[in-house]
Structure formats: C-alpha cells, structure tokens
Tab-separated table of C-alpha atoms and ligand atoms in Angstrom:
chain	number	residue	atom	x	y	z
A	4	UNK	CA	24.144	-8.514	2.703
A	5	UNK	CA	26.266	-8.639	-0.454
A	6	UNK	CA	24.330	-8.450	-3.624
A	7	UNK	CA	23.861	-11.188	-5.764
A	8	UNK	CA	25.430	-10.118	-8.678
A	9	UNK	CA	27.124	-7.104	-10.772
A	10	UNK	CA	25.571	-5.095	-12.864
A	11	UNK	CA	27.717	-3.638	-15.972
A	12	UNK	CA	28.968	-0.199	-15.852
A	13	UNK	CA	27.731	0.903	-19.383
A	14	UNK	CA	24.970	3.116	-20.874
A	15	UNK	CA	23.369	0.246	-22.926
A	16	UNK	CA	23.359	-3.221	-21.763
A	17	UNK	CA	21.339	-6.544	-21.187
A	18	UNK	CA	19.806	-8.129	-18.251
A	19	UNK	CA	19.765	-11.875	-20.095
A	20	UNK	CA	18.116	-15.021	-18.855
A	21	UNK	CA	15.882	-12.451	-16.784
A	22	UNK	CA	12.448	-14.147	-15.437
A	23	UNK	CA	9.447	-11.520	-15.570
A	24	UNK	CA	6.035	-12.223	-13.663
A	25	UNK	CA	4.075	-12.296	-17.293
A	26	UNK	CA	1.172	-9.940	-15.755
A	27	UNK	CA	3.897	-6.948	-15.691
A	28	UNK	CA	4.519	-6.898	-19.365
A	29	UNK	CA	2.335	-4.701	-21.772
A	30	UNK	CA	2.329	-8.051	-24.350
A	31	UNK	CA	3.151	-11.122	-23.029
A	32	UNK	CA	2.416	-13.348	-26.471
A	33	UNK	CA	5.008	-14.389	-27.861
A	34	UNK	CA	6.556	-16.128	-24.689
A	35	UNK	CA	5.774	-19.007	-22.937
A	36	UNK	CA	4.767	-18.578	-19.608
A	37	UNK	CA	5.100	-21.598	-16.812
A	38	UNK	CA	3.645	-20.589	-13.504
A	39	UNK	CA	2.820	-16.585	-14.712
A	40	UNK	CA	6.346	-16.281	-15.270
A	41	UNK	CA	8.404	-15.995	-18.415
A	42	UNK	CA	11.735	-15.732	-19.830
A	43	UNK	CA	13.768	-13.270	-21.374
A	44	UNK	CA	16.521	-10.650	-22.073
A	45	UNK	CA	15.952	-7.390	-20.715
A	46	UNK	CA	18.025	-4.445	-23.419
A	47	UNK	CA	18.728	-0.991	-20.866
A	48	UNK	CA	19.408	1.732	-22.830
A	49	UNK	CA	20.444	4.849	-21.340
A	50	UNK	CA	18.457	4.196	-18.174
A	51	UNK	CA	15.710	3.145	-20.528
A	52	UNK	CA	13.937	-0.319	-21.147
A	53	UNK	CA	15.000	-0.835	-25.112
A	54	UNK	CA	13.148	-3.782	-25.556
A	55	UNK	CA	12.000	-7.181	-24.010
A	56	UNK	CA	13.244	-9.710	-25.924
A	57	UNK	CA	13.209	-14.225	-25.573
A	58	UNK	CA	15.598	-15.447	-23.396
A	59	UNK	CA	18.969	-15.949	-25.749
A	60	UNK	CA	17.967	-13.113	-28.272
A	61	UNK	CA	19.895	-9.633	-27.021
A	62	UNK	CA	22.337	-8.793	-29.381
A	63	UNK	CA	25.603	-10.347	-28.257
A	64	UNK	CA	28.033	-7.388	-28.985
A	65	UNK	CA	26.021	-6.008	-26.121
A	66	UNK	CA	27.417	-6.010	-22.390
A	67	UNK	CA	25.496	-8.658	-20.308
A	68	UNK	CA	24.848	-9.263	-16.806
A	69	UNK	CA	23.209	-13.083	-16.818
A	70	UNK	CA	20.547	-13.581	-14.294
A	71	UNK	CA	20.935	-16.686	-14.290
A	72	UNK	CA	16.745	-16.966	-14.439
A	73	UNK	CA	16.500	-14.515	-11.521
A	74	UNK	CA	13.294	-12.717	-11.268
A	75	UNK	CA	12.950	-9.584	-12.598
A	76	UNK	CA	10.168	-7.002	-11.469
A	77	UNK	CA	8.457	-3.656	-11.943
A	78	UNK	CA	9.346	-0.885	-9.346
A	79	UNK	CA	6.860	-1.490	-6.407
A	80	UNK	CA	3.653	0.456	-5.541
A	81	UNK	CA	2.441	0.518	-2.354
A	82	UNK	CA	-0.849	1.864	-1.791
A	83	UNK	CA	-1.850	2.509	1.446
A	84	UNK	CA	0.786	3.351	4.174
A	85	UNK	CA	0.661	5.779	7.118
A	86	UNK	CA	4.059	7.569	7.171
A	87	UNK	CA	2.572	10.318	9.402
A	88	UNK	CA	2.257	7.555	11.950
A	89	UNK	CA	5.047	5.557	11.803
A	90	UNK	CA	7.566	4.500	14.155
A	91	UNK	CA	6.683	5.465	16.816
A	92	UNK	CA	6.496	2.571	18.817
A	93	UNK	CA	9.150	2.755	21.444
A	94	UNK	CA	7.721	5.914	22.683
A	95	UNK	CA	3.813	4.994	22.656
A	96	UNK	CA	2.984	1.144	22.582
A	97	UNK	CA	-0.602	-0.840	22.892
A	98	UNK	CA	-0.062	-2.483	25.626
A	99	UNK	CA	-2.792	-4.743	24.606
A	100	UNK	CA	-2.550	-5.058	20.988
A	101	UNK	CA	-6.348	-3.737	19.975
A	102	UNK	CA	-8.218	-1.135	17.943
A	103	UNK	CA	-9.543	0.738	20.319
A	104	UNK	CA	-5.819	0.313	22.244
A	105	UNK	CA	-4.523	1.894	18.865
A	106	UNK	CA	-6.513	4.654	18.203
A	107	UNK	CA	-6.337	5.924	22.326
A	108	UNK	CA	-2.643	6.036	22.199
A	109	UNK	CA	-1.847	7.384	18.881
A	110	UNK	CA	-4.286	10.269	19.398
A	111	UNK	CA	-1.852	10.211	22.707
A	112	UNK	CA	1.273	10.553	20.856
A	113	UNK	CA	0.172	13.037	18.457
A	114	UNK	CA	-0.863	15.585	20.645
A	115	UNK	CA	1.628	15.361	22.641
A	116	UNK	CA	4.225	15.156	19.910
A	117	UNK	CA	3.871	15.455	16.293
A	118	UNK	CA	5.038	18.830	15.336
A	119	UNK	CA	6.563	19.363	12.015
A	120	UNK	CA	10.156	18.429	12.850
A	121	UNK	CA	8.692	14.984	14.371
A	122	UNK	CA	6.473	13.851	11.382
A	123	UNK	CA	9.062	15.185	8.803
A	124	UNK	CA	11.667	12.647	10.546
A	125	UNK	CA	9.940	9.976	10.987
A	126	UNK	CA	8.039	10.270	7.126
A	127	UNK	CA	11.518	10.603	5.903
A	128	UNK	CA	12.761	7.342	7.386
A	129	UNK	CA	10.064	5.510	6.266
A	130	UNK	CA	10.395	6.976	2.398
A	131	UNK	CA	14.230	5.976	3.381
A	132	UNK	CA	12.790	2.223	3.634
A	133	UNK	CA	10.246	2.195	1.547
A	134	UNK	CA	12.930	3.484	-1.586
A	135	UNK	CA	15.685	0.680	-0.372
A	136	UNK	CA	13.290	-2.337	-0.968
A	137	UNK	CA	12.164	-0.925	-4.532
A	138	UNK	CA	8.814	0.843	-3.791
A	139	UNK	CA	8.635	3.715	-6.293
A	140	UNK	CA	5.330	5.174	-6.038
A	141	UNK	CA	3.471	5.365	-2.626
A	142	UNK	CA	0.087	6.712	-0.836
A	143	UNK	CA	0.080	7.309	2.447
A	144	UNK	CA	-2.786	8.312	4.770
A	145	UNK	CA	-2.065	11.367	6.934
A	146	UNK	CA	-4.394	11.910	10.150
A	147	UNK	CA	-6.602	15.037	9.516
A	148	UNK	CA	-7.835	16.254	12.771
A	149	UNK	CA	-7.713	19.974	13.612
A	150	UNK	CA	-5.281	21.258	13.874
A	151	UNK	CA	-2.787	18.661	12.461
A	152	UNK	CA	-4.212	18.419	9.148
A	153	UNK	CA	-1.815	21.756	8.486
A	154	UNK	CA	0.941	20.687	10.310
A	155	UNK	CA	1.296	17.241	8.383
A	156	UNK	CA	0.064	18.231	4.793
A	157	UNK	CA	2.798	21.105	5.032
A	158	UNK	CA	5.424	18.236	5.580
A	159	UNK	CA	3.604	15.874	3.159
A	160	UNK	CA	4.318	18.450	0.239
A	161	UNK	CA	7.274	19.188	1.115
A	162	UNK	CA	8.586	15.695	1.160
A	163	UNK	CA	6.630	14.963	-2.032
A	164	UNK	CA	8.896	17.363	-3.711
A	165	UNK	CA	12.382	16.136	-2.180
A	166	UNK	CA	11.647	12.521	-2.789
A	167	UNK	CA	10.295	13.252	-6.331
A	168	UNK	CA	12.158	11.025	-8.775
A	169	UNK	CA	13.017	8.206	-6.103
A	170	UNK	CA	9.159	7.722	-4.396
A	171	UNK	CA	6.414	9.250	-5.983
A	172	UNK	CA	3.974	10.231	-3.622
A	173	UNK	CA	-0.202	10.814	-3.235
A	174	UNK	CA	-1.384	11.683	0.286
A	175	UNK	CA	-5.699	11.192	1.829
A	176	UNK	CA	-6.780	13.061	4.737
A	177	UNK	CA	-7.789	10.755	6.786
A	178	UNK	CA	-10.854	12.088	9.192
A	179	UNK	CA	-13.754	10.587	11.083
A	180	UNK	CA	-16.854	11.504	8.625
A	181	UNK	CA	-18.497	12.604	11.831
A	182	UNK	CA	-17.367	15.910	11.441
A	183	UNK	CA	-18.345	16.199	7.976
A	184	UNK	CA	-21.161	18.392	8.544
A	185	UNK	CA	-18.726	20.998	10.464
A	186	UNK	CA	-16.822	24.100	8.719
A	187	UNK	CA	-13.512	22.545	9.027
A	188	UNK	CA	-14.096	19.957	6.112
A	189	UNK	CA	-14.984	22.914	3.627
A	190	UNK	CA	-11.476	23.741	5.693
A	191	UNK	CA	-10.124	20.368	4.751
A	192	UNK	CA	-11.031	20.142	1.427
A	193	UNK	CA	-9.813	23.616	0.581
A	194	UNK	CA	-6.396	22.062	1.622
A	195	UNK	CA	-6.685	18.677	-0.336
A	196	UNK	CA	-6.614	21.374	-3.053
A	197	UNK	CA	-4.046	22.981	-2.241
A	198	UNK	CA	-1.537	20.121	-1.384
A	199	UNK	CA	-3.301	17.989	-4.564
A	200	UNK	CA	-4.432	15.442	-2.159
A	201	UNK	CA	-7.356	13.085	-1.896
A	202	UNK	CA	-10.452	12.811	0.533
A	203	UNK	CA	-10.193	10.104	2.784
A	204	UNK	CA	-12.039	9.069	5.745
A	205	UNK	CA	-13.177	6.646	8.688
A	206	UNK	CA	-16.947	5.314	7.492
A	207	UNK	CA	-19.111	4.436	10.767
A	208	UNK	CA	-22.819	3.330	11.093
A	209	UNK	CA	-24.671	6.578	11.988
A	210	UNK	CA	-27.966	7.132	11.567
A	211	UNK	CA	-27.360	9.914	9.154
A	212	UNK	CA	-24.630	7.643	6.673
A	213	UNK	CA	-26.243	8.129	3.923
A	214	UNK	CA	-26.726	12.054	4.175
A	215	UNK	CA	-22.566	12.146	4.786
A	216	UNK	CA	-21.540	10.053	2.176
A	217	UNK	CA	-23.445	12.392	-0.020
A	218	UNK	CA	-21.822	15.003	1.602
A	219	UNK	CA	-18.493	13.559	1.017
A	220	UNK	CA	-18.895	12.703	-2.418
A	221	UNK	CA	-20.407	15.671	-3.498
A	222	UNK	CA	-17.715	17.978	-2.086
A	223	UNK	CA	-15.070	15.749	-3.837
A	224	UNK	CA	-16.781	15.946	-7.381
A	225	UNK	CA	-17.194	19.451	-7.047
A	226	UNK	CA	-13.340	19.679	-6.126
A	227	UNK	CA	-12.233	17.472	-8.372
A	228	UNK	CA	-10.855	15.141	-5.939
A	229	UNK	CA	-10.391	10.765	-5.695
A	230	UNK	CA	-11.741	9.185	-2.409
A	231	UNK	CA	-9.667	6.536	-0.595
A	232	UNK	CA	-11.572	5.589	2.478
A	233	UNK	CA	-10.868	3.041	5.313
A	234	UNK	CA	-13.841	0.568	5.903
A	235	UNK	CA	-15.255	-1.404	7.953
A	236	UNK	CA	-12.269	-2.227	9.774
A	237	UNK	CA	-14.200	-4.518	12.170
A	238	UNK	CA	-15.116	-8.413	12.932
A	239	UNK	CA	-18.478	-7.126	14.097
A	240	UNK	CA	-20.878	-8.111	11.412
A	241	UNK	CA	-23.551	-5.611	11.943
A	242	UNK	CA	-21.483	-3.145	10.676
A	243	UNK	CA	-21.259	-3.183	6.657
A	244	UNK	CA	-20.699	0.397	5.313
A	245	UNK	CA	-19.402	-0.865	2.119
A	246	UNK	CA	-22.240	-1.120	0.264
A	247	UNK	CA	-23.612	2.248	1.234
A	248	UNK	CA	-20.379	3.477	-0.155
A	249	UNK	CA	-21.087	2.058	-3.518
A	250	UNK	CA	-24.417	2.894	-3.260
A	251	UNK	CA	-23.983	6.346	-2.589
A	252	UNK	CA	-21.569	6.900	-5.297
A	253	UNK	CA	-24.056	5.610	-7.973
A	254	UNK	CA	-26.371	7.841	-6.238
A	255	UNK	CA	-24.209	11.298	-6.777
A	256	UNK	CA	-23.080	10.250	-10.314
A	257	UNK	CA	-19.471	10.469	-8.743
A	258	UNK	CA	-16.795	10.064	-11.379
A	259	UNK	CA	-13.386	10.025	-9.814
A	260	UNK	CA	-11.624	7.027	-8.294
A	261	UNK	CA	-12.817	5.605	-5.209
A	262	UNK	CA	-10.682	3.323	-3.292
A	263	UNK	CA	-11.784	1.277	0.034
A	264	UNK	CA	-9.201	-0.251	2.584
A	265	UNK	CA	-9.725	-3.407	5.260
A	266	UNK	CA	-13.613	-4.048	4.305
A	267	UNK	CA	-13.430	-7.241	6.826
A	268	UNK	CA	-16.533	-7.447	8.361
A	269	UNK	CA	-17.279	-8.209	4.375
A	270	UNK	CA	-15.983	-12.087	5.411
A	271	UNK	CA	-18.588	-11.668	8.696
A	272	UNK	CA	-21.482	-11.263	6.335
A	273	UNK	CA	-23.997	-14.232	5.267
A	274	UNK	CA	-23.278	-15.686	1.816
A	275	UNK	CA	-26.219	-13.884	0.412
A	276	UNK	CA	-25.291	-10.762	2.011
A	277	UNK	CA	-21.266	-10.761	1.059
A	278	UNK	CA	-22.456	-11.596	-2.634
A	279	UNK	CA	-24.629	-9.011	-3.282
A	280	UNK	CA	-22.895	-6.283	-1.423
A	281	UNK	CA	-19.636	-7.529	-3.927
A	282	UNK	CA	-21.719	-7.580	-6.937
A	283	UNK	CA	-22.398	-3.502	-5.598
A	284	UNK	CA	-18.749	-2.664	-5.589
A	285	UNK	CA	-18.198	-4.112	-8.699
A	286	UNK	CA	-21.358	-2.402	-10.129
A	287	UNK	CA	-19.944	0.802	-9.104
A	288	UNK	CA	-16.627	0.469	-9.760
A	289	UNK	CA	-14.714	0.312	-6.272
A	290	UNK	CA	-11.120	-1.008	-6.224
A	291	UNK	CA	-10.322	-2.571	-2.880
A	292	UNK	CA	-7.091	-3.135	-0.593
A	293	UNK	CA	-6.821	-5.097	1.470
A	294	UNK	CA	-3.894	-4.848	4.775
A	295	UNK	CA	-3.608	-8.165	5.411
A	296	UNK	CA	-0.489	-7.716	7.977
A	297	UNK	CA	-2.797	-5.124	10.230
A	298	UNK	CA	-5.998	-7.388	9.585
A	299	UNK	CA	-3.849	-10.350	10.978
A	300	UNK	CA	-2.963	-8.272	14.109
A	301	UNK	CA	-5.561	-6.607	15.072
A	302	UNK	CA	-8.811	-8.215	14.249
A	303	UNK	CA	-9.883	-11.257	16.484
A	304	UNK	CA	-7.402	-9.967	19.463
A	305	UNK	CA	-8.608	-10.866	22.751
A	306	UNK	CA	-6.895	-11.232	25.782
A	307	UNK	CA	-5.886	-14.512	26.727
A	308	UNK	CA	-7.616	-16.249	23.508
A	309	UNK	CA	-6.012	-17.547	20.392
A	310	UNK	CA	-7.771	-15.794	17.384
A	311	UNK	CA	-9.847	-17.986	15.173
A	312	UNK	CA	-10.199	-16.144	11.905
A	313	UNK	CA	-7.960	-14.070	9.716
A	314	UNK	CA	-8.995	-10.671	9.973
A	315	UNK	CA	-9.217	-10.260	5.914
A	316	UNK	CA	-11.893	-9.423	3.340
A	317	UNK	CA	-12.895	-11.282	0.828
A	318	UNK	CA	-10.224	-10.906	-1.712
A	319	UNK	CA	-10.444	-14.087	-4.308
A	320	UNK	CA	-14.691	-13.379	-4.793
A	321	UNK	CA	-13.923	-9.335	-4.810
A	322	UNK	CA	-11.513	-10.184	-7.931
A	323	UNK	CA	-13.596	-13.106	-9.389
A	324	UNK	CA	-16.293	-10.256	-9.588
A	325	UNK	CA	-14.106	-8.313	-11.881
A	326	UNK	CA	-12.741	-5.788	-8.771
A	327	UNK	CA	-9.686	-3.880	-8.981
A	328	UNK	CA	-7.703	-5.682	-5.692
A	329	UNK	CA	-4.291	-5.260	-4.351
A	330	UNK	CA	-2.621	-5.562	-0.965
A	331	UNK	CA	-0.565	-2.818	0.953
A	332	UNK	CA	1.691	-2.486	4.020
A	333	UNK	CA	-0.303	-0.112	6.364
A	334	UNK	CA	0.904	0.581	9.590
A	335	UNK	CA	4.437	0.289	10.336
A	336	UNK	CA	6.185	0.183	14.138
A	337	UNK	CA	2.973	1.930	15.387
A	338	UNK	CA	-0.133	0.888	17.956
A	339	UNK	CA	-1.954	-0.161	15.117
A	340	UNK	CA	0.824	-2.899	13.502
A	341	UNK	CA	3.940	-3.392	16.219
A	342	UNK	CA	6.057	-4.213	13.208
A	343	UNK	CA	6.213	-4.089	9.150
A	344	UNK	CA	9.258	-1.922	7.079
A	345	UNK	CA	7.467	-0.704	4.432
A	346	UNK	CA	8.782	-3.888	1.982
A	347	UNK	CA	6.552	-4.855	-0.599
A	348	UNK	CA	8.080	-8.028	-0.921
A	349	UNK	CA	6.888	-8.991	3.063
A	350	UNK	CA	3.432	-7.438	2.294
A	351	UNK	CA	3.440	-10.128	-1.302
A	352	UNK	CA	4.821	-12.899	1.065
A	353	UNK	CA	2.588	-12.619	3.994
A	354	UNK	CA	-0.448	-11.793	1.686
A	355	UNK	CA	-0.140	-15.204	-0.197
A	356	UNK	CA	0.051	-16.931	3.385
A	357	UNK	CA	-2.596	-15.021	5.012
A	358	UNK	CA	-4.962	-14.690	2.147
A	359	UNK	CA	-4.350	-18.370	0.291
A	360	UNK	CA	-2.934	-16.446	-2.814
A	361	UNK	CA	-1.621	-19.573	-4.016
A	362	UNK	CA	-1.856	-22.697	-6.141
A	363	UNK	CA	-1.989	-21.157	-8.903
A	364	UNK	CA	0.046	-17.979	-8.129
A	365	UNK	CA	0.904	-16.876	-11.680
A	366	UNK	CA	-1.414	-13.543	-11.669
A	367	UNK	CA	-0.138	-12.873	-8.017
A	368	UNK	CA	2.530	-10.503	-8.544
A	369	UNK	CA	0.397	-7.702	-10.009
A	370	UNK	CA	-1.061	-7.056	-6.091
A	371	UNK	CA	2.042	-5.163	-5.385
A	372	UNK	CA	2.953	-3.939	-9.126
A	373	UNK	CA	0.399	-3.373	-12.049
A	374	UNK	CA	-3.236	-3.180	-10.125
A	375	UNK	CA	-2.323	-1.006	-7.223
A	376	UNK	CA	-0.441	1.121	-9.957
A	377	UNK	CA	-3.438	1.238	-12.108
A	378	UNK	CA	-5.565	2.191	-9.282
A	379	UNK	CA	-3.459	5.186	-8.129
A	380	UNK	CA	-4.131	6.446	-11.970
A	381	UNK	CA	-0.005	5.385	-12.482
A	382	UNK	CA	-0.634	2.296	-14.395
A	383	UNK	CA	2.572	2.190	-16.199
A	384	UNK	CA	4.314	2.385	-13.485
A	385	UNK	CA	3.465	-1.281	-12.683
A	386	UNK	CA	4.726	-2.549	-16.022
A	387	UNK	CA	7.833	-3.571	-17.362
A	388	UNK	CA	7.503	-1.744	-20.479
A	389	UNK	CA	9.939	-0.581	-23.825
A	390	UNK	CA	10.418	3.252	-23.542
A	391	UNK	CA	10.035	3.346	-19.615
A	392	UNK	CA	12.336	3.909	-17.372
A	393	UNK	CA	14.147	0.954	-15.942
A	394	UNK	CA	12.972	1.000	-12.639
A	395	UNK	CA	13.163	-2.626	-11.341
A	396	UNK	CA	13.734	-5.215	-8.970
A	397	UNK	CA	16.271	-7.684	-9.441
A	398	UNK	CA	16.242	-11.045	-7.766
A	399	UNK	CA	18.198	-14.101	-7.605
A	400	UNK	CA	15.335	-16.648	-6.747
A	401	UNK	CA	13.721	-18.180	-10.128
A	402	UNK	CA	10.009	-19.478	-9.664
A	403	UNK	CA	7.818	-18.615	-6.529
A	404	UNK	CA	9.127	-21.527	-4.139
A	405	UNK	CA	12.327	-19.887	-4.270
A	406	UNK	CA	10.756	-15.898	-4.334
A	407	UNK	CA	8.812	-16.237	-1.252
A	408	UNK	CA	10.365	-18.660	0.838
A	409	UNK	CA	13.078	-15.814	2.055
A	410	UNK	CA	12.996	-11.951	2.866
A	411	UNK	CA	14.967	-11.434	-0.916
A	412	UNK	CA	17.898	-9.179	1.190
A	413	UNK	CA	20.058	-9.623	-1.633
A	414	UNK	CA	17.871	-7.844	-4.350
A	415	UNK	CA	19.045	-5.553	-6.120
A	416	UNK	CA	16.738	-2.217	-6.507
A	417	UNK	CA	17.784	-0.324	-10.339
A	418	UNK	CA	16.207	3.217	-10.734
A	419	UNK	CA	16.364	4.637	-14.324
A	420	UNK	CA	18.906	1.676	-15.475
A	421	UNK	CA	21.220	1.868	-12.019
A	422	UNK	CA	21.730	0.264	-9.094
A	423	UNK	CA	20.524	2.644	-5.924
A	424	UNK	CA	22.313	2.157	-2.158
A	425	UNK	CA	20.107	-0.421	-0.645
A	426	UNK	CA	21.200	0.169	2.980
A	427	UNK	CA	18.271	0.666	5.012
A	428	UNK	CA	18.169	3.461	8.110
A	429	UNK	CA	19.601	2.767	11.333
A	430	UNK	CA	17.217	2.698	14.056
A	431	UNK	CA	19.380	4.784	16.252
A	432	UNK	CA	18.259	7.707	13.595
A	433	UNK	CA	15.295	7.555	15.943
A	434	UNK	CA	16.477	7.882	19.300
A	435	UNK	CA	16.015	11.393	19.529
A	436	UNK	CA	12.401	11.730	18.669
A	437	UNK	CA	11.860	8.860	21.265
A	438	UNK	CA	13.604	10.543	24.346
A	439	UNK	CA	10.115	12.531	25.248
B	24	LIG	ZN1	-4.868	2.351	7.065
C-alpha cells in the first residue's frame, strides 16, 4: 500500500499540523490536549527532533510536509515477544488450540528442529516485521532448556548486534523454576552474563515456592541481573504465584527490575483476594504485562464450548494502584498464538477491545510507547523528545476513531529523521525451514 504522504528530501525540515498522543511528550503544558492528543509542528534536524512546537509555529522558510492532523508517535516498544519460537506454525500446529496442546508440540518442534540456522531465520524474520511496523526496541523470551539455552543465546547475540541501530534488543531465559535447584542454572546464569541477558522463568505452585524464588532472586542480585517472569498463565484460581513473587522480593531486599507477564488467574481471585495481592505488587514495585492476544486464545478454550471470559488480568485496578502496565504481542504464528505479526499497532487495537481501554482513551497510547519503554530501563525511547533521534510513526488517521478502526498499512515508519522500506517479509522466505 502506497504511503500516505511525502516526506521532504532535506536535512532540516517540519512535520506541521502533526497530532502527538500528549503522554509521549517530556512537557505537554503549553498545549491543549482534546482526547490525550495534541497539536503541533514537529522541527527534524539532521535526523534529530529540534523542537516541538504549536501547531502553525515552525519557521516558514523551513521545508514542510503537512500532516494534515495525522498522528504522530514515538518508535514502538514491544516488551515481551518470543522470536525463538516464532513461525513455526505450518510445520507444528495445536491441533486443539490449548496450553498444554502448546507447550507438547513446541517442545516437539524444538527438538526436532531448532538448530542455529533455524532460530537465526526465523528470529530474523520476525525482527524483519517487527522493524517494518515501527517497533524499535524489543524483548524477547528465548526457551532455556538444556541444551538449547546455548544454541539460541549464541543467535540472540548475534542478532542483537546486526539489528543494533534498527531494533534494540534484551533477551530472558525462559526456564521452568523446577530446575532451579540443579547445576545447570548456576550454568544458566553464568550465560545471562555473558550474553547480558535477564532471568526469566515459568512460576508453578510447588511446595517448595518460596525456597526457589529465593533462590532465583538471590542468584540474580548477586549477578546483577533484572527478572522478567511469566505468571500465572492460568484460569484456575487456586493457583496465584504473584503475590509470592512480590513477597519474596521484599523478602531478599532485591533491587533490580522485576517484570511479570499474563498474571490471569489475578481476575479468578475473590475481590478481597485480587486487592490485596495488587496492593503487594504495587508495594514491591512489580511492573506488569499483560498479552492480551495469547490470553484471548488460549485461556477459556474448550472443545466444543464458546469461552465465557477474557483470559486477561486485571489491568485498569493494577494501574489505578500506581503499577507500571503495558501490553505486548507474545507469541506469533506458533502453538501458543496461531497468528499475530509482531505490530504494535494490532497489539494497541486489540488491547483496547479486549481489555475495555477506552472511554476515555487519552493515556492509552503509552502501553505500547513510554511505560513499556520505561520498564525495559529505555524510557526515552518512548518519548517524543528535542535532542532525540527522530524515530517515529507517522499516521494519517487524526483522533482514535480514525487510529484504531483500521490496521494503519499506510504509516509511515522514520528512523533517525528518514523514511525506512516498510515492505514486510514474504512468507515464502519460510518454506524451507518448513519442508522437515
Ligand atoms: Zn510469553
């Protein structure tokens, strides 16, 4: 699809009658916003923001491309992903759509067939994606059991490195913390150094929780590494491993960042029970994602039987507690999400549907810009901001009706004051690693 307009071939020109989501500016006084959003002209100097100016106000000797009161927006983050896992659909499905379904047949697929060259194709098609719809700074879990932990980290690095400067890129082993008490985490963690990765994890109700979580955070704060752990990814409300979490990282005096993904049994939980287990993360300083794409999908998926809840935690009290929250993609053309492209702007969409994000949405945008960026320590990187790089995302819809009532194909994704090729990957780049 064409773009929706030119941008001027010139070191130093302005974006005028540009409409910014008020959240992703640094200082928003000074304009008035109406529905978050606000209006101005947008100076790019030398691949540089210049300055942020009201709407009418760029100096007029200055080349202009007129937005016509098209959105303008920060360079996306997007916070939890699995590029290890990705794509891989047409060669190993869930045939009935479930967790357990999920995790059988992508333990399946990668022994059978991750090696390096797989993983490093199929990460790279994703980052390919991911670039083309504006995402510049990206975590991805990578699967962490013996021996593929080397085999993918190796990869991870390397593409951290090529795709430096177009996708920045964190990585979390992701392990079941049943094995914590085995040598191969003192393994693990000795490679989390190495690659500069984080400790991740799958928290389950043992017996012994409370022993591993000390474990786990223990051997991060000695290494000097953040947590990012996926919990309680369940509709069965008897599990709740989120407030142990918080609970033991009061306990060890942990001081890094500790992020938590899915925590939907959370919505399961008693009003009594969900508010003081919230009032715990917020105590100890937990920022939370939620995957509401996945959540939708997987949770409440029966055979035969229409699913009667959404699958999500609970966002709106999480944030009303004062909780850093954002939203993420997740899975991608795997047996844990059939679909998804890595496109923060379908994560933003389907998050305000699934989640009720709406009426008023004028804080919304910062799920996919300024919190998750602020969360991955990168908090400029969410923000619009005089003296950084003009990374953004150019649209032609005005106010929110217009922004999330299509995909956005048109946009138009500048990196460092320029216009990048927006064509996504071909499928067909695929075919070979699904022949097997
Ligand atoms: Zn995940």
């Amino acid at each position: 699809m064409a773009d929706f307009m030119t941008l001027p071939n010139a070191p130093s020109f302005a974006l005028s009658r540009a409409t910014i989501p008020a959240i992703c500016l640094p200082d928003a006084n000074g304009f008035a916003a109406r529905e978050g959003l606000v209006s101005t002209d947008i100076v790019v100097t030398d691949g540089k923001i210049g300055a942020i100016l009201p709407a009418g106000t760029a100096p007029t000797a200055l080349p202009a491309a007129d937005m016509r009161d098209g959105m303008v927006w920060p360079s996306f983050t997007d916070m939890h992903t699995h590029i290890d896992k990705g794509h891989i659909w047409e060669r190993r499905r869930n045939p009935d759509g479930t967790f357990m379904g999920a995790l059988e047949n992508v333990m399946a697929d990668r022994q059978a067939n991750w090696s390096a060259e797989d993983v490093a194709a199929r990460m790279e098609f994703s980052l390919k994606s991911a670039y083309a719809h504006g995402t510049g700074l990206l975590r991805t879990h990578i699967d962490s059991l013996p021996p593929q932990h080397d085999i993918s980290f190796e990869v991870f690095s390397d593409m951290r490195a090529r795709w430096a400067g177009r996708v920045e890129l964190q990585a979390v082993a992701l392990f079941a913390i049943d094995m914590i008490f085995e040598p191969f985490f003192d393994d693990l963690i000795a490679l989390l150094k190495r690659h500069n990765g984080l400790v991740g994890g799958v928290t389950q109700m043992l017996p012994d929780l409370d022993a591993r979580l000390d474990r786990l955070f223990q051997a991060a704060g000695d290494n000097g590494l953040d947590i990012d752990l996926h919990v309680d990814e369940t509709e069965d409300r008897e599990v709740l491993t989120l407030s142990r979490i918080a609970e033991a990282k009061l306990r060890n005096g942990y001081e890094g960042s500790v992020t938590v993904g899915h925590c939907c049994s959370l919505a399961r939980q008693d009003e009594e029970t969900a508010k003081r287990t919230i009032d715990l993360v917020a105590e100890a300083g937990l920022s939370v994602v939620s995957l509401p794409m996945c959540n939708m999908y997987l949770q409440d998926r029966h055979q035969g039987r229409t699913p009667r809840w959404r699958g999500v935690t609970l966002f709106k009290e999480l944030a009303a507690a004062g909780v850093k929250t954002a939203v993420a993609s997740d899975n991608t053309r795997d047996p844990f999400y059939a679909y998804g492209d890595l496109d923060p702007v379908e994560v933003i969409r389907e998050a305000v549907r699934i989640l009720q994000l709406d009426h008023p949405l004028d804080d919304t945008a910062r799920i996919v810009t300024r919190t998750p960026a602020e969360i991955l320590g990168r908090g400029e990187r969410g923000m619009i901001a005089a003296g950084g790089p003009a990374d953004l995302v150019l649209f032609s819809a005005r106010r929110w009706s217009e922004f999330l009532s299509r995909p956005q194909a048109d946009r138009i994704v500048m990196r460092n004051g320029m216009g990048i090729d927006r064509s996504l990957p071909d499928y067909r780049e695929l075919d070979p690693l699904m022949d097997k």
